[in-house]
């Protein structure tokens, strides 16, 4: 079984864009509007230790029992439950919100390994100290738009998966996304 790596974070934080960068194509829907990535999207990332990336967004429509935003949280919780490794993203350009704290709580409760990331660090000079307030240290700043920080994230994912005893596999030579990530 391949390891499952789930990306969680508030709507519009840049989950889909990061997912697409890793997968090398536009699989998830990227939108200007919070909450428009509807379903969980899965994709296999070819790397030394290959893994399945899960982009948690939300569900297709509002249900009777909750608003779309609430259902997105439910989806994220499901991803946390199923994941081997969690990628938790906060938006470097916005203040922390109650939802960031809720996600922090869910991650803590899960006792699962996680990486703490801050998105939209397009200049690379962003001050990320305020995010230590969540108690997860300083996040890895990255820009899914420009690509900075993605190598560091990939290395950190591989290290965590190695710690979890997932084994390296031979990388298919034809894989475009492999080349992009190495
Ligand atoms: P999601 O809802 O968390 O999946 O967020 P999306 O990936 O859909 O991104 C939300 C918005 O943020 C879109 O307009 C993206 O183009 C933008 N975005 C995502 N990553 C970056 C980034 O690294 N830099 C900048 N400037 N914008 C980004």
Short mmCIF file of C-alpha atoms and ligand atoms in Angstrom, two decimals:
data_model
loop_
_atom_site.label_atom_id
_atom_site.label_comp_id
_atom_site.label_asym_id
_atom_site.label_seq_id
_atom_site.Cartn_x
_atom_site.Cartn_y
_atom_site.Cartn_z
CA UNK A 1 0.00 0.00 0.00
CA UNK A 2 1.27 3.46 -0.86
CA UNK A 3 1.38 6.07 1.88
CA UNK A 4 -1.42 8.60 1.94
CA UNK A 5 -0.39 12.23 2.31
CA UNK A 6 -3.30 14.59 2.92
CA UNK A 7 -3.21 18.37 2.46
CA UNK A 8 -5.44 20.24 4.83
CA UNK A 9 -6.02 23.91 5.47
CA UNK A 10 -8.66 26.55 5.12
CA UNK A 11 -10.38 27.05 1.77
CA UNK A 12 -8.38 29.28 -0.57
CA UNK A 13 -5.10 28.71 1.24
CA UNK A 14 -3.58 27.14 -1.86
CA UNK A 15 -4.06 23.40 -1.35
CA UNK A 16 -5.10 22.66 -4.93
CA UNK A 17 -2.31 24.70 -6.39
CA UNK A 18 0.28 22.88 -4.33
CA UNK A 19 -1.32 19.56 -5.25
CA UNK A 20 -1.18 20.50 -8.93
CA UNK A 21 2.48 21.49 -8.67
CA UNK A 22 3.32 18.10 -7.21
CA UNK A 23 1.23 16.22 -9.72
CA UNK A 24 2.47 18.36 -12.58
CA UNK A 25 -0.92 19.05 -14.04
CA UNK A 26 -4.16 20.82 -13.26
CA UNK A 27 -6.11 18.05 -11.63
CA UNK A 28 -7.79 19.89 -8.82
CA UNK A 29 -9.93 22.91 -9.45
CA UNK A 30 -8.13 26.10 -8.49
CA UNK A 31 -10.45 28.95 -7.80
CA UNK A 32 -10.49 32.49 -6.52
CA UNK A 33 -13.46 31.67 -4.32
CA UNK A 34 -13.16 29.98 -0.98
CA UNK A 35 -14.55 26.48 -0.94
CA UNK A 36 -14.74 25.77 -4.65
CA UNK A 37 -12.50 22.70 -4.65
CA UNK A 38 -15.35 20.28 -4.27
CA UNK A 39 -14.20 16.72 -3.82
CA UNK A 40 -11.18 15.12 -2.32
CA UNK A 41 -8.82 14.68 -5.26
CA UNK A 42 -6.24 11.92 -5.28
CA UNK A 43 -3.06 11.66 -7.30
CA UNK A 44 0.05 9.52 -7.24
CA UNK A 45 3.34 11.35 -6.87
CA UNK A 46 6.31 9.46 -8.31
CA UNK A 47 9.25 9.94 -5.99
CA UNK A 48 11.81 7.73 -4.28
CA UNK A 49 9.07 6.77 -1.88
CA UNK A 50 5.97 7.22 -4.03
CA UNK A 51 2.85 8.40 -2.30
CA UNK A 52 -0.78 9.22 -2.88
CA UNK A 53 -1.53 12.90 -2.46
CA UNK A 54 -5.00 13.84 -1.26
CA UNK A 55 -6.29 17.34 -1.76
CA UNK A 56 -9.12 17.93 0.66
CA UNK A 57 -11.53 20.56 -0.47
CA UNK A 58 -15.07 19.87 0.40
CA UNK A 59 -18.04 17.97 -0.80
CA UNK A 60 -20.20 18.50 -3.82
CA UNK A 61 -23.08 20.34 -2.28
CA UNK A 62 -24.58 21.56 0.91
CA UNK A 63 -26.34 18.91 2.94
CA UNK A 64 -29.26 19.34 5.25
CA UNK A 65 -27.05 18.90 8.25
CA UNK A 66 -24.44 21.51 7.59
CA UNK A 67 -23.19 24.41 5.58
CA UNK A 68 -20.64 23.92 2.84
CA UNK A 69 -17.92 25.30 5.11
CA UNK A 70 -18.81 22.82 7.84
CA UNK A 71 -18.73 19.96 5.36
CA UNK A 72 -15.31 21.00 4.21
CA UNK A 73 -14.13 20.62 7.78
CA UNK A 74 -15.72 17.19 7.90
CA UNK A 75 -13.86 16.23 4.76
CA UNK A 76 -10.60 17.47 6.24
CA UNK A 77 -11.26 15.45 9.38
CA UNK A 78 -11.78 12.34 7.26
CA UNK A 79 -8.49 13.00 5.51
CA UNK A 80 -6.73 13.41 8.85
CA UNK A 81 -8.19 10.10 9.99
CA UNK A 82 -7.04 8.27 6.86
CA UNK A 83 -3.69 9.92 6.21
CA UNK A 84 -0.27 8.55 7.07
CA UNK A 85 1.16 12.05 6.89
CA UNK A 86 -0.62 15.40 7.05
CA UNK A 87 0.42 18.58 5.27
CA UNK A 88 -1.16 21.45 7.14
CA UNK A 89 -1.14 24.76 5.28
CA UNK A 90 -1.73 28.25 6.61
CA UNK A 91 -1.89 31.35 4.44
CA UNK A 92 1.19 33.53 4.99
CA UNK A 93 -0.79 36.55 3.80
CA UNK A 94 -3.61 36.28 6.30
CA UNK A 95 -4.02 36.27 10.04
CA UNK A 96 -4.71 32.98 11.74
CA UNK A 97 -8.41 32.21 12.12
CA UNK A 98 -10.48 29.97 14.34
CA UNK A 99 -10.42 27.35 11.57
CA UNK A 100 -6.62 27.21 11.70
CA UNK A 101 -6.86 26.52 15.42
CA UNK A 102 -9.54 23.87 14.82
CA UNK A 103 -7.32 22.15 12.27
CA UNK A 104 -4.40 22.34 14.72
CA UNK A 105 -6.55 20.65 17.32
CA UNK A 106 -7.61 17.88 14.93
CA UNK A 107 -3.99 17.25 13.96
CA UNK A 108 -2.87 17.13 17.60
CA UNK A 109 -5.64 14.70 18.48
CA UNK A 110 -4.74 12.43 15.57
CA UNK A 111 -1.15 12.09 16.89
CA UNK A 112 -0.09 11.64 13.27
CA UNK A 113 3.08 13.03 11.75
CA UNK A 114 2.56 16.31 9.97
CA UNK A 115 4.38 19.08 8.16
CA UNK A 116 3.47 22.68 8.85
CA UNK A 117 3.48 24.86 5.75
CA UNK A 118 2.80 28.51 4.95
CA UNK A 119 1.58 29.21 1.43
CA UNK A 120 1.89 32.18 -0.91
CA UNK A 121 5.43 33.09 0.14
CA UNK A 122 6.10 34.43 -3.33
CA UNK A 123 9.02 36.66 -2.35
CA UNK A 124 10.66 34.19 0.02
CA UNK A 125 11.21 37.01 2.52
CA UNK A 126 7.93 36.68 4.42
CA UNK A 127 7.98 36.87 8.20
CA UNK A 128 6.40 33.67 9.46
CA UNK A 129 7.09 34.10 13.17
CA UNK A 130 3.49 34.93 14.06
CA UNK A 131 2.44 31.44 12.96
CA UNK A 132 4.40 29.85 15.81
CA UNK A 133 1.36 30.79 17.88
CA UNK A 134 -0.22 27.50 16.81
CA UNK A 135 2.53 25.64 18.64
CA UNK A 136 3.86 23.85 15.56
CA UNK A 137 7.05 25.90 15.18
CA UNK A 138 7.85 27.97 12.10
CA UNK A 139 6.08 26.75 8.98
CA UNK A 140 7.92 25.90 5.77
CA UNK A 141 7.27 28.93 3.60
CA UNK A 142 6.59 28.11 0.00
CA UNK A 143 5.01 29.41 -3.16
CA UNK A 144 3.06 26.99 -5.31
CA UNK A 145 2.95 29.84 -7.82
CA UNK A 146 6.70 30.39 -8.19
CA UNK A 147 7.96 27.04 -6.94
CA UNK A 148 10.13 28.19 -4.06
CA UNK A 149 10.09 25.89 -1.04
CA UNK A 150 8.69 22.94 -2.99
CA UNK A 151 11.98 21.03 -2.94
CA UNK A 152 12.17 21.46 0.81
CA UNK A 153 8.62 20.16 1.16
CA UNK A 154 9.34 17.17 -1.06
CA UNK A 155 12.44 16.32 0.98
CA UNK A 156 10.55 16.69 4.24
CA UNK A 157 7.76 14.40 2.96
CA UNK A 158 10.30 11.77 1.94
CA UNK A 159 12.00 11.96 5.33
CA UNK A 160 8.71 11.52 7.18
CA UNK A 161 7.70 8.58 4.99
CA UNK A 162 11.08 6.98 5.58
CA UNK A 163 10.56 7.41 9.34
CA UNK A 164 7.21 5.68 8.90
CA UNK A 165 9.13 2.76 7.31
CA UNK A 166 7.73 3.14 3.83
CA UNK A 167 10.23 1.71 1.37
CA UNK A 168 11.82 3.45 -1.61
CA UNK A 169 10.82 2.11 -5.02
CA UNK A 170 12.34 2.36 -8.46
CA UNK A 171 11.13 5.54 -10.11
CA UNK A 172 9.59 5.09 -13.58
CA UNK A 173 11.98 6.83 -15.97
CA UNK A 174 9.22 8.27 -18.09
CA UNK A 175 7.44 10.06 -15.32
CA UNK A 176 7.30 13.77 -16.04
CA UNK A 177 6.27 14.66 -12.53
CA UNK A 178 9.26 12.74 -11.16
CA UNK A 179 11.58 14.88 -13.20
CA UNK A 180 9.83 18.02 -12.07
CA UNK A 181 10.28 17.11 -8.43
CA UNK A 182 13.87 15.93 -8.41
P1 LIG B 1 -7.56 25.83 -1.95
O1 LIG B 1 -8.97 26.29 -1.82
O2 LIG B 1 -6.87 25.76 -0.62
O3 LIG B 1 -7.40 24.58 -2.74
O4 LIG B 1 -6.79 27.01 -2.73
P2 LIG B 1 -6.43 27.14 -4.29
O5 LIG B 1 -5.29 26.26 -4.64
O6 LIG B 1 -7.71 26.98 -5.05
O7 LIG B 1 -5.90 28.63 -4.35
C1 LIG B 1 -6.69 29.72 -3.96
C2 LIG B 1 -6.19 30.99 -4.61
O8 LIG B 1 -4.86 31.27 -4.14
C3 LIG B 1 -6.09 30.90 -6.14
O9 LIG B 1 -6.43 32.16 -6.66
C4 LIG B 1 -4.63 30.60 -6.36
O10 LIG B 1 -4.18 31.04 -7.63
C5 LIG B 1 -3.97 31.39 -5.24
N1 LIG B 1 -2.66 30.81 -4.87
C6 LIG B 1 -2.37 29.53 -4.57
N2 LIG B 1 -1.06 29.37 -4.31
C7 LIG B 1 -0.50 30.60 -4.46
C8 LIG B 1 0.85 31.09 -4.32
O11 LIG B 1 1.81 30.37 -4.04
N3 LIG B 1 1.01 32.42 -4.52
C9 LIG B 1 -0.01 33.25 -4.84
N4 LIG B 1 0.26 34.54 -5.02
N5 LIG B 1 -1.28 32.82 -5.00
C10 LIG B 1 -1.52 31.51 -4.80
#
